[in-house]
Short mmCIF file of C-alpha atoms and ligand atoms in Angstrom, two decimals:
data_model
loop_
_atom_site.label_atom_id
_atom_site.label_comp_id
_atom_site.label_asym_id
_atom_site.label_seq_id
_atom_site.Cartn_x
_atom_site.Cartn_y
_atom_site.Cartn_z
CA UNK M 1 -0.17 0.61 0.16
CA UNK M 2 1.29 2.94 -0.89
CA UNK M 3 0.32 6.42 0.83
CA UNK M 4 1.19 9.71 -0.54
CA UNK M 5 0.75 13.54 0.70
CA UNK M 6 -1.14 15.16 -2.43
CA UNK M 7 0.00 18.67 -4.48
CA UNK M 8 -2.93 21.07 -4.74
CA UNK M 9 -3.59 20.25 -8.24
CA UNK M 10 -3.54 16.79 -7.73
CA UNK M 11 -6.85 17.09 -6.24
CA UNK M 12 -8.96 17.97 -8.90
CA UNK M 13 -8.50 14.43 -10.15
CA UNK M 14 -7.89 12.04 -6.95
CA UNK M 15 -9.28 13.07 -3.56
CA UNK M 16 -12.19 15.77 -5.05
CA UNK M 17 -14.01 13.08 -6.70
CA UNK M 18 -13.74 10.05 -4.25
CA UNK M 19 -14.94 12.69 -1.61
CA UNK M 20 -17.68 13.56 -3.88
CA UNK M 21 -18.77 9.84 -4.27
CA UNK M 22 -19.06 9.26 -0.79
CA UNK M 23 -20.24 12.92 0.62
CA UNK M 24 -22.82 14.02 -2.61
CA UNK M 25 -24.87 13.06 -5.09
CA UNK M 26 -23.73 11.24 -7.50
CA UNK M 27 -22.77 10.65 -10.76
CA UNK M 28 -21.52 14.24 -10.87
CA UNK M 29 -22.57 17.24 -13.55
CA UNK M 30 -19.97 18.72 -15.63
CA UNK M 31 -20.94 22.00 -13.94
CA UNK M 32 -20.41 20.01 -10.12
CA UNK M 33 -16.55 18.94 -11.99
CA UNK M 34 -16.23 22.19 -13.00
CA UNK M 35 -16.65 24.01 -10.06
CA UNK M 36 -13.64 21.98 -7.90
CA UNK M 37 -11.40 24.21 -9.78
CA UNK M 38 -13.43 26.98 -7.71
CA UNK M 39 -13.06 24.76 -4.22
CA UNK M 40 -9.46 24.65 -4.66
CA UNK M 41 -8.06 27.24 -3.01
CA UNK M 42 -9.69 26.66 0.15
CA UNK M 43 -8.02 23.50 0.63
CA UNK M 44 -4.25 24.64 -0.35
CA UNK M 45 -3.40 24.30 3.03
CA UNK M 46 -4.84 20.54 4.35
CA UNK M 47 -2.71 17.84 4.30
CA UNK M 48 -4.16 15.78 2.35
CA UNK M 49 -3.06 11.83 2.43
CA UNK M 50 -4.51 9.46 -0.59
CA UNK M 51 -3.11 5.18 -0.63
CA UNK M 52 -2.87 4.32 -4.28
CA UNK M 53 -3.03 0.73 -5.83
CA UNK M 54 -1.90 0.36 -9.43
CA UNK M 55 -1.46 4.23 -9.91
CA UNK M 56 -5.01 4.60 -8.97
CA UNK M 57 -6.29 6.19 -5.91
CA UNK M 58 -8.41 4.38 -3.95
CA UNK M 59 -8.75 6.16 -0.48
CA UNK M 60 -8.36 9.69 0.64
CA UNK M 61 -7.98 12.21 4.38
CA UNK M 62 -7.16 15.53 5.06
CA UNK M 63 -6.23 17.91 7.76
CA UNK M 64 -7.02 21.29 8.07
CA UNK M 65 -4.53 23.30 9.94
CA UNK M 66 -7.10 24.98 12.48
CA UNK M 67 -6.81 26.37 16.16
CA UNK M 68 -9.15 25.77 19.37
CA UNK M 69 -9.70 26.33 22.75
CA UNK M 70 -8.95 24.19 25.40
CA UNK M 71 -9.90 25.26 28.74
CA UNK M 72 -8.71 28.77 27.95
CA UNK M 73 -5.68 28.04 26.11
CA UNK M 74 -5.45 28.01 22.52
CA UNK M 75 -4.45 25.34 20.35
CA UNK M 76 -3.09 24.02 16.93
CA UNK M 77 -6.11 21.34 16.60
CA UNK M 78 -6.25 19.30 13.12
CA UNK M 79 -9.62 19.04 11.68
CA UNK M 80 -10.31 15.38 10.26
CA UNK M 81 -12.45 16.06 6.88
CA UNK M 82 -13.06 13.83 3.88
CA UNK M 83 -12.15 10.55 4.64
CA UNK M 84 -13.51 7.87 2.09
CA UNK M 85 -12.72 4.63 0.40
CA UNK M 86 -13.57 3.63 -3.12
CA UNK M 87 -16.02 1.30 -2.43
CA UNK M 88 -14.73 -1.72 -4.27
CA UNK M 89 -11.39 -0.95 -1.56
CA UNK M 90 -13.49 -0.93 1.33
CA UNK M 91 -12.26 -2.69 4.67
CA UNK M 92 -8.74 -3.72 3.61
CA UNK M 93 -7.64 -1.47 6.24
CA UNK M 94 -7.10 2.07 4.00
CA UNK M 95 -8.64 4.08 6.04
CA UNK M 96 -6.98 2.93 9.23
CA UNK M 97 -3.31 3.17 7.65
CA UNK M 98 -4.20 6.43 6.40
CA UNK M 99 -5.46 7.92 9.85
CA UNK M 100 -2.42 7.06 11.49
CA UNK M 101 -0.05 8.64 9.30
CA UNK M 102 -1.81 11.90 8.88
CA UNK M 103 -2.23 12.23 12.94
CA UNK M 104 1.12 11.38 12.98
CA UNK M 105 1.76 14.08 10.88
CA UNK M 106 -0.23 16.21 12.34
CA UNK M 107 0.93 15.77 15.65
CA UNK M 108 4.47 15.84 14.47
CA UNK M 109 3.65 19.28 12.80
CA UNK M 110 2.69 21.01 15.95
CA UNK M 111 -1.03 19.86 16.57
CA UNK M 112 -1.68 18.66 19.91
CA UNK M 113 -5.52 18.37 19.22
CA UNK M 114 -7.72 17.01 16.93
CA UNK M 115 -11.67 17.31 16.10
CA UNK M 116 -13.98 15.74 13.30
CA UNK M 117 -17.41 15.30 12.36
CA UNK M 118 -17.75 11.39 12.31
CA UNK M 119 -19.95 9.00 9.97
CA UNK M 120 -20.20 6.86 13.07
CA UNK M 121 -18.64 8.00 16.44
CA UNK M 122 -17.53 4.11 17.29
CA UNK M 123 -15.65 3.75 14.29
CA UNK M 124 -13.67 7.08 15.54
CA UNK M 125 -13.28 5.71 19.37
CA UNK M 126 -11.28 3.22 18.22
CA UNK M 127 -9.02 6.00 17.13
CA UNK M 128 -9.29 7.77 20.87
CA UNK M 129 -11.94 9.96 19.94
CA UNK M 130 -14.31 10.80 22.24
CA UNK M 131 -17.71 12.98 21.68
CA UNK M 132 -18.81 16.32 21.87
CA UNK M 133 -22.06 18.32 22.28
CA UNK M 134 -24.26 19.27 19.20
CA UNK M 135 -25.09 22.37 18.22
CA UNK M 136 -28.79 22.60 18.99
CA UNK M 137 -31.05 23.95 16.59
CA UNK M 138 -33.74 26.72 18.32
CA UNK M 139 -37.28 27.50 16.34
CA UNK M 140 -39.98 29.91 17.13
CA UNK M 141 -41.83 32.40 15.94
CA UNK M 142 -40.62 36.31 15.15
CA UNK M 143 -43.88 36.74 17.06
CA UNK M 144 -42.65 35.49 20.37
CA UNK M 145 -40.06 38.25 20.30
CA UNK M 146 -42.55 41.08 20.33
CA UNK M 147 -41.35 42.20 24.21
CA UNK M 148 -38.05 43.00 22.61
CA UNK M 149 -39.27 45.71 20.44
CA UNK M 150 -39.45 47.75 22.73
CA UNK M 151 -36.35 47.25 25.43
CA UNK M 152 -34.47 49.96 25.57
CA UNK M 153 -30.68 48.32 24.96
CA UNK M 154 -27.19 49.70 25.13
CA UNK M 155 -25.18 49.49 21.73
CA UNK M 156 -26.30 49.23 18.05
CA UNK M 157 -26.53 46.75 15.40
CA UNK M 158 -24.63 46.68 11.55
CA UNK M 159 -26.55 44.55 8.84
CA UNK M 160 -24.50 44.09 5.59
CA UNK M 161 -23.66 41.11 3.21
CA UNK M 162 -20.78 39.02 5.03
CA UNK M 163 -18.77 39.45 1.88
CA UNK M 164 -18.87 43.53 3.21
CA UNK M 165 -18.68 42.36 7.01
CA UNK M 166 -16.65 39.43 6.34
CA UNK M 167 -13.10 41.10 8.58
CA UNK M 168 -15.58 42.20 11.49
CA UNK M 169 -16.85 38.91 11.39
CA UNK M 170 -13.58 37.07 11.39
CA UNK M 171 -12.32 39.37 14.23
CA UNK M 172 -14.92 38.63 16.54
CA UNK M 173 -14.49 35.19 15.70
CA UNK M 174 -10.70 35.43 16.66
CA UNK M 175 -12.32 36.74 20.02
CA UNK M 176 -14.61 33.78 20.78
CA UNK M 177 -11.59 31.55 19.75
CA UNK M 178 -9.84 33.65 22.77
CA UNK M 179 -12.85 33.38 25.56
CA UNK M 180 -14.95 30.24 24.90
CA UNK M 181 -14.04 26.58 25.92
CA UNK M 182 -14.29 24.10 22.86
CA UNK M 183 -14.38 27.04 20.15
CA UNK M 184 -12.32 26.30 17.36
CA UNK M 185 -11.89 28.44 13.48
CA UNK M 186 -10.84 27.52 10.38
CA UNK M 187 -7.29 28.83 8.82
CA UNK M 188 -7.14 32.10 7.07
CA UNK M 189 -7.20 30.25 3.96
CA UNK M 190 -9.92 27.86 3.84
CA UNK M 191 -12.48 30.78 6.01
CA UNK M 192 -12.28 33.62 2.97
CA UNK M 193 -15.12 30.66 1.65
CA UNK M 194 -17.72 32.62 3.72
CA UNK M 195 -16.76 35.61 2.58
CA UNK M 196 -16.15 34.68 -1.34
CA UNK M 197 -19.61 32.64 -1.45
CA UNK M 198 -21.22 35.73 0.10
CA UNK M 199 -24.47 33.71 0.69
CA UNK M 200 -25.43 34.76 3.92
CA UNK M 201 -26.67 38.50 5.48
CA UNK M 202 -24.44 39.46 8.65
CA UNK M 203 -25.72 40.88 11.82
CA UNK M 204 -23.32 42.08 14.35
CA UNK M 205 -23.60 43.98 17.67
CA UNK M 206 -21.89 46.34 19.34
CA UNK M 207 -21.58 48.00 22.26
CA UNK M 208 -19.15 50.53 23.47
CA UNK M 209 -17.23 50.54 20.24
CA UNK M 210 -17.02 46.79 20.38
CA UNK M 211 -18.11 43.88 18.62
CA UNK M 212 -20.01 41.83 21.10
CA UNK M 213 -22.41 39.79 19.14
CA UNK M 214 -23.16 38.07 15.38
CA UNK M 215 -24.97 36.09 13.70
CA UNK M 216 -25.11 34.71 9.35
CA UNK M 217 -28.61 34.30 8.28
CA UNK M 218 -30.06 33.95 4.69
CA UNK M 219 -33.71 34.18 4.36
CA UNK M 220 -35.64 30.76 2.29
CA UNK M 221 -38.82 32.91 1.15
CA UNK M 222 -41.53 35.45 1.70
CA UNK M 223 -43.53 33.47 4.63
CA UNK M 224 -40.94 31.23 5.18
CA UNK M 225 -37.60 30.78 7.28
CA UNK M 226 -35.11 33.04 8.49
CA UNK M 227 -32.08 30.41 8.43
CA UNK M 228 -29.50 31.18 11.00
CA UNK M 229 -26.01 29.86 11.60
CA UNK M 230 -24.83 30.12 14.97
CA UNK M 231 -25.78 32.99 17.51
CA UNK M 232 -22.76 33.92 18.80
CA UNK M 233 -23.37 36.51 21.65
CA UNK M 234 -20.49 37.61 24.95
CA UNK M 235 -23.56 38.83 26.94
CA UNK M 236 -27.55 38.84 27.52
CA UNK M 237 -27.01 42.31 26.29
CA UNK M 238 -25.41 41.32 22.85
CA UNK M 239 -27.98 38.37 22.19
CA UNK M 240 -31.21 40.76 23.02
CA UNK M 241 -29.60 43.07 20.41
CA UNK M 242 -29.69 39.94 18.27
CA UNK M 243 -32.97 38.88 18.89
CA UNK M 244 -34.20 42.91 19.11
CA UNK M 245 -33.54 42.58 15.23
CA UNK M 246 -35.30 39.28 14.46
CA UNK M 247 -38.25 40.34 16.18
CA UNK M 248 -38.55 43.03 13.19
CA UNK M 249 -39.46 40.33 10.48
CA UNK M 250 -42.96 39.47 12.19
CA UNK M 251 -44.13 40.41 8.79
CA UNK M 252 -41.60 38.63 6.86
CA UNK M 253 -41.30 35.17 8.00
CA UNK M 254 -42.89 32.83 9.52
CA UNK M 255 -40.39 30.92 11.60
CA UNK M 256 -36.72 31.61 12.91
CA UNK M 257 -34.31 28.96 13.43
CA UNK M 258 -30.37 29.10 14.69
CA UNK M 259 -27.63 27.21 16.43
CA UNK M 260 -26.89 27.59 19.68
CA UNK M 261 -24.33 25.76 22.16
CA UNK M 262 -25.86 22.99 23.74
CA UNK M 263 -25.55 25.14 27.25
CA UNK M 264 -27.89 27.82 26.07
CA UNK M 265 -31.42 27.90 27.81
CA UNK M 266 -33.51 29.41 24.44
CA UNK M 267 -36.75 28.74 26.75
CA UNK M 268 -35.07 31.22 29.40
CA UNK M 269 -35.06 34.35 26.68
CA UNK M 270 -38.28 36.14 27.41
CA UNK M 271 -41.64 34.98 29.09
CA UNK M 272 -44.36 33.78 26.62
CA UNK M 273 -41.30 32.24 24.33
CA UNK M 274 -42.22 28.98 22.28
CA UNK M 275 -39.64 27.48 21.20
CA UNK M 276 -38.68 23.86 20.36
CA UNK M 277 -34.44 23.25 20.60
CA UNK M 278 -33.64 20.21 19.17
CA UNK M 279 -30.13 17.95 19.03
CA UNK M 280 -30.78 15.50 16.33
CA UNK M 281 -28.08 12.92 16.04
CA UNK M 282 -28.25 10.27 13.19
CA UNK M 283 -26.10 7.93 10.92
CA UNK M 284 -24.89 8.79 8.08
CA UNK M 285 -25.54 12.39 7.97
CA UNK M 286 -26.50 14.35 11.38
CA UNK M 287 -23.22 13.79 13.57
CA UNK M 288 -22.37 15.15 17.20
CA UNK M 289 -18.45 16.22 16.69
CA UNK M 290 -15.61 14.36 18.18
CA UNK M 291 -12.22 15.37 19.45
CA UNK M 292 -9.51 13.96 21.26
CA UNK M 293 -5.94 15.02 22.06
CA UNK M 294 -2.40 13.39 20.54
CA UNK M 295 -0.57 14.62 23.41
CA UNK M 296 -0.55 14.79 27.23
CA UNK M 297 1.91 17.95 27.15
CA UNK M 298 -1.57 19.89 25.75
CA UNK M 299 -2.29 19.54 29.41
CA UNK M 300 0.10 21.86 30.99
CA UNK M 301 -0.64 24.83 32.79
CA UNK M 302 -4.41 24.37 31.89
CA UNK M 303 -6.37 26.06 34.89
CA UNK M 304 -7.06 23.17 36.94
CA UNK M 305 -8.88 22.61 40.40
CA UNK M 306 -6.35 20.79 43.73
CA UNK M 307 -6.54 17.45 42.52
CA UNK M 308 -3.90 15.15 42.31
CA UNK M 309 -3.89 11.53 40.19
CA UNK M 310 -1.73 9.31 38.48
CA UNK M 311 -2.83 8.25 34.68
CA UNK M 312 -1.61 5.23 33.14
CA UNK M 313 -2.65 5.76 29.38
CA UNK M 314 -3.58 2.44 27.71
CA UNK M 315 -4.30 0.95 23.98
CA UNK M 316 -3.78 4.21 21.89
CA UNK M 317 -0.70 5.14 19.25
CA UNK M 318 -0.70 8.76 20.44
CA UNK M 319 -0.94 8.59 24.65
CA UNK M 320 1.30 6.35 26.61
CA UNK M 321 2.90 6.29 29.79
CA UNK M 322 2.36 6.81 33.25
CA UNK M 323 2.08 10.66 34.58
CA UNK M 324 1.22 12.11 37.86
CA UNK M 325 -1.29 15.13 37.27
CA UNK M 326 -1.46 18.12 39.89
CA UNK M 327 -3.67 20.80 39.99
CA UNK M 328 -2.16 22.51 43.55
CA UNK M 329 -0.74 25.71 41.45
CA UNK M 330 -4.19 26.23 39.86
CA UNK M 331 -2.44 24.80 36.91
CA UNK M 332 -1.99 21.52 35.64
CA UNK M 333 1.57 20.50 36.07
CA UNK M 334 2.80 16.76 34.88
CA UNK M 335 5.28 15.45 37.01
CA UNK M 336 6.80 12.18 38.19
CA UNK M 337 6.81 11.38 41.30
CA UNK M 338 4.97 10.82 44.74
CA UNK M 339 1.81 9.11 45.98
CA UNK M 340 -1.43 9.81 44.30
CA UNK M 341 -4.32 7.49 43.37
CA UNK M 342 -4.12 5.81 40.02
CA UNK M 343 -6.64 5.50 37.53
CA UNK M 344 -6.18 4.08 33.82
CA UNK M 345 -7.53 6.07 31.34
CA UNK M 346 -7.71 5.07 27.30
CA UNK M 347 -7.10 8.16 24.67
CA UNK M 348 -10.90 8.52 25.09
CA UNK M 349 -11.22 8.52 28.33
CA UNK M 350 -8.61 11.43 29.17
CA UNK M 351 -9.80 13.73 26.00
CA UNK M 352 -13.21 13.45 27.41
CA UNK M 353 -12.07 14.69 31.01
CA UNK M 354 -9.58 17.44 29.26
CA UNK M 355 -12.61 18.98 27.21
CA UNK M 356 -14.88 18.63 30.19
CA UNK M 357 -17.68 16.30 28.54
CA UNK M 358 -17.83 13.15 30.66
CA UNK M 359 -16.97 12.97 34.33
CA UNK M 360 -14.95 10.05 36.10
CA UNK M 361 -17.77 7.94 36.71
CA UNK M 362 -19.45 7.99 33.29
CA UNK M 363 -15.76 7.33 31.81
CA UNK M 364 -15.26 4.51 33.79
CA UNK M 365 -19.35 3.61 33.36
CA UNK M 366 -18.83 4.00 29.49
CA UNK M 367 -15.28 1.34 29.34
CA UNK M 368 -13.15 4.27 28.67
CA UNK M 369 -10.86 3.65 31.38
CA UNK M 370 -10.71 2.09 35.13
CA UNK M 371 -11.36 4.85 37.74
CA UNK M 372 -11.86 3.74 41.41
CA UNK M 373 -13.68 6.16 43.66
CA UNK M 374 -10.39 7.95 45.38
CA UNK M 375 -9.05 8.48 41.56
CA UNK M 376 -12.66 10.05 40.69
CA UNK M 377 -12.48 12.89 43.65
CA UNK M 378 -9.05 13.88 42.05
CA UNK M 379 -9.83 13.95 38.18
CA UNK M 380 -13.22 15.46 39.52
CA UNK M 381 -11.34 18.38 40.82
CA UNK M 382 -8.70 18.50 38.26
CA UNK M 383 -11.19 18.42 35.32
CA UNK M 384 -14.56 20.21 36.35
CA UNK M 385 -17.07 19.70 33.95
CA UNK M 386 -16.85 21.82 30.49
CA UNK M 387 -19.35 22.76 27.63
CA UNK M 388 -17.07 22.77 24.70
CA UNK M 389 -18.78 24.98 21.68
CA UNK M 390 -17.29 23.86 18.71
CA UNK M 391 -18.60 26.18 16.18
CA UNK M 392 -16.87 25.43 13.13
CA UNK M 393 -18.26 22.78 11.02
CA UNK M 394 -16.18 21.11 8.46
C1 COA X 1 -16.01 4.38 6.89
C2 COA X 1 -15.19 4.22 5.40
C3 COA X 1 -13.99 5.77 4.96
C4 COA X 1 -14.26 3.37 5.75
O1 COA X 1 -12.96 2.97 5.34
P1 COA X 1 -12.18 1.38 4.93
O2 COA X 1 -11.08 2.06 4.05
O3 COA X 1 -13.27 0.73 4.44
O4 COA X 1 -11.59 1.14 6.60
P2 COA X 1 -10.19 0.45 7.03
O5 COA X 1 -10.73 -0.95 6.40
O6 COA X 1 -9.39 0.82 7.36
O7 COA X 1 -11.23 0.27 8.50
C5 COA X 1 -10.84 0.08 9.89
C6 COA X 1 -12.10 -0.25 10.70
O8 COA X 1 -12.62 0.17 11.16
C7 COA X 1 -13.67 -1.26 10.46
N1 COA X 1 -15.07 -0.19 9.98
C8 COA X 1 -14.98 0.00 8.68
N2 COA X 1 -15.58 0.91 7.83
C9 COA X 1 -16.47 0.67 9.05
C10 COA X 1 -18.21 0.32 9.12
N3 COA X 1 -18.95 1.10 8.40
N4 COA X 1 -18.76 0.51 10.20
C11 COA X 1 -18.19 0.06 11.43
N5 COA X 1 -16.69 0.02 11.63
C12 COA X 1 -16.12 0.18 10.00
C13 COA X 1 -12.98 -1.69 9.76
O9 COA X 1 -13.54 -3.20 10.26
C14 COA X 1 -11.40 -1.79 10.94
O10 COA X 1 -11.62 -2.16 11.94
P3 COA X 1 -10.63 -2.84 12.79
O11 COA X 1 -9.45 -2.00 13.01
O12 COA X 1 -11.02 -3.74 13.93
O13 COA X 1 -10.35 -3.86 11.54
C15 COA X 1 -15.34 3.95 3.52
O14 COA X 1 -16.34 2.98 4.18
C16 COA X 1 -16.20 4.66 3.50
O15 COA X 1 -15.07 5.19 2.61
N6 COA X 1 -17.53 5.23 3.71
C17 COA X 1 -18.25 6.13 2.94
C18 COA X 1 -17.86 7.76 3.26
C19 COA X 1 -18.07 7.38 5.03
O16 COA X 1 -18.87 7.36 5.29
N7 COA X 1 -16.20 8.62 5.02
C20 COA X 1 -16.38 9.02 6.45
C21 COA X 1 -16.47 10.46 7.27
S1 COA X 1 -16.61 10.75 8.34
#
């Protein structure tokens, strides 16, 4: 089996057709094949590896060099995408070999984190990934936002096409990256696709000269739906400014839908707001994201409570060995000596604790480690529960 990295232009005839077969309606129209050229610049900085047999490409996988916030630290993250094997070559170990090499190379290139949207979570759990919460879709009628129309709010909103306001949006997502656990953004070469497609409205909220909220959206029809992407707001005033603008669409659309992080509670936004909140996870097609650490060094210096535990990392290609985790200084330190309760963790188990998505007892129950009660107490102090919001969709 030959694995090699593609040069940018080679994607047109190798990985793009393979990925299109796996993820799109097919056979492809001539227009769609011609559109591959337009998509090329947004892939240029990705690392794309393929498996070749007899000169034919039979499997592909890419990593997008992204950045992600892990409990306040902004770290390089490999966003894995476009994983596909030709149907005639499936179940021969191609993707296993590709993922091993791709993640080896991304980790060696300085990416301590990786995330993806799985077709099937159990497939990627074998590679050490653990599930993160899925963004919720919120649906309501603009009529129910009526009380906000009369609210006196500080700040202003700006309304424009994303093509015009892209720089403002990008710098606000950079702020969210610094401030919000789990938040991940694309590298510039990929992110500018949003500006270039220019198929969204951009609404931003500003208070005291700084951007505090943003929403990209489109309207599908008169009397139809205002379809929002992620509602990004740094505080309740920012959110209220954005919702107040949406309230003005009462005679224009029947419904509004938005994406919100899993810890957002829209039923508390307003009195008499009839709202439907949904997280749909289905196979294939509608997945919750997954993520993992590629090195324990990603933990060093993260804010932590005063716990102390020894973790033995097992069953993984990238995370191994025994490490003493100590939070006595308020920041995680990885040391070597001293007495402490011990837990055995898989890569998915440690990643679940680092991202804050599972309690140590759940790690034990889920079979992602062997965590006794004493070790669980220490791990709970070191890694309080948290709600990562991934944001980027790839
Ligand atoms: C899913 C897909 C990428 C797997 O590729 P592949 O080259 O057949 O995978 P491999 O042969 O390397 O399999 C690796 C392991 O996963 C298992 N596996 C493969 N496909 C699986 C599936 N659909 N469900 C569960 N396990 C699967 C294999 O048995 C193997 O297990 P092992 O390590 O215990 O032996 C391929 O079937 C495909 O292209 N599907 C359509 C596109 C898609 O869904 N891509 C994933 C996007 S996230």
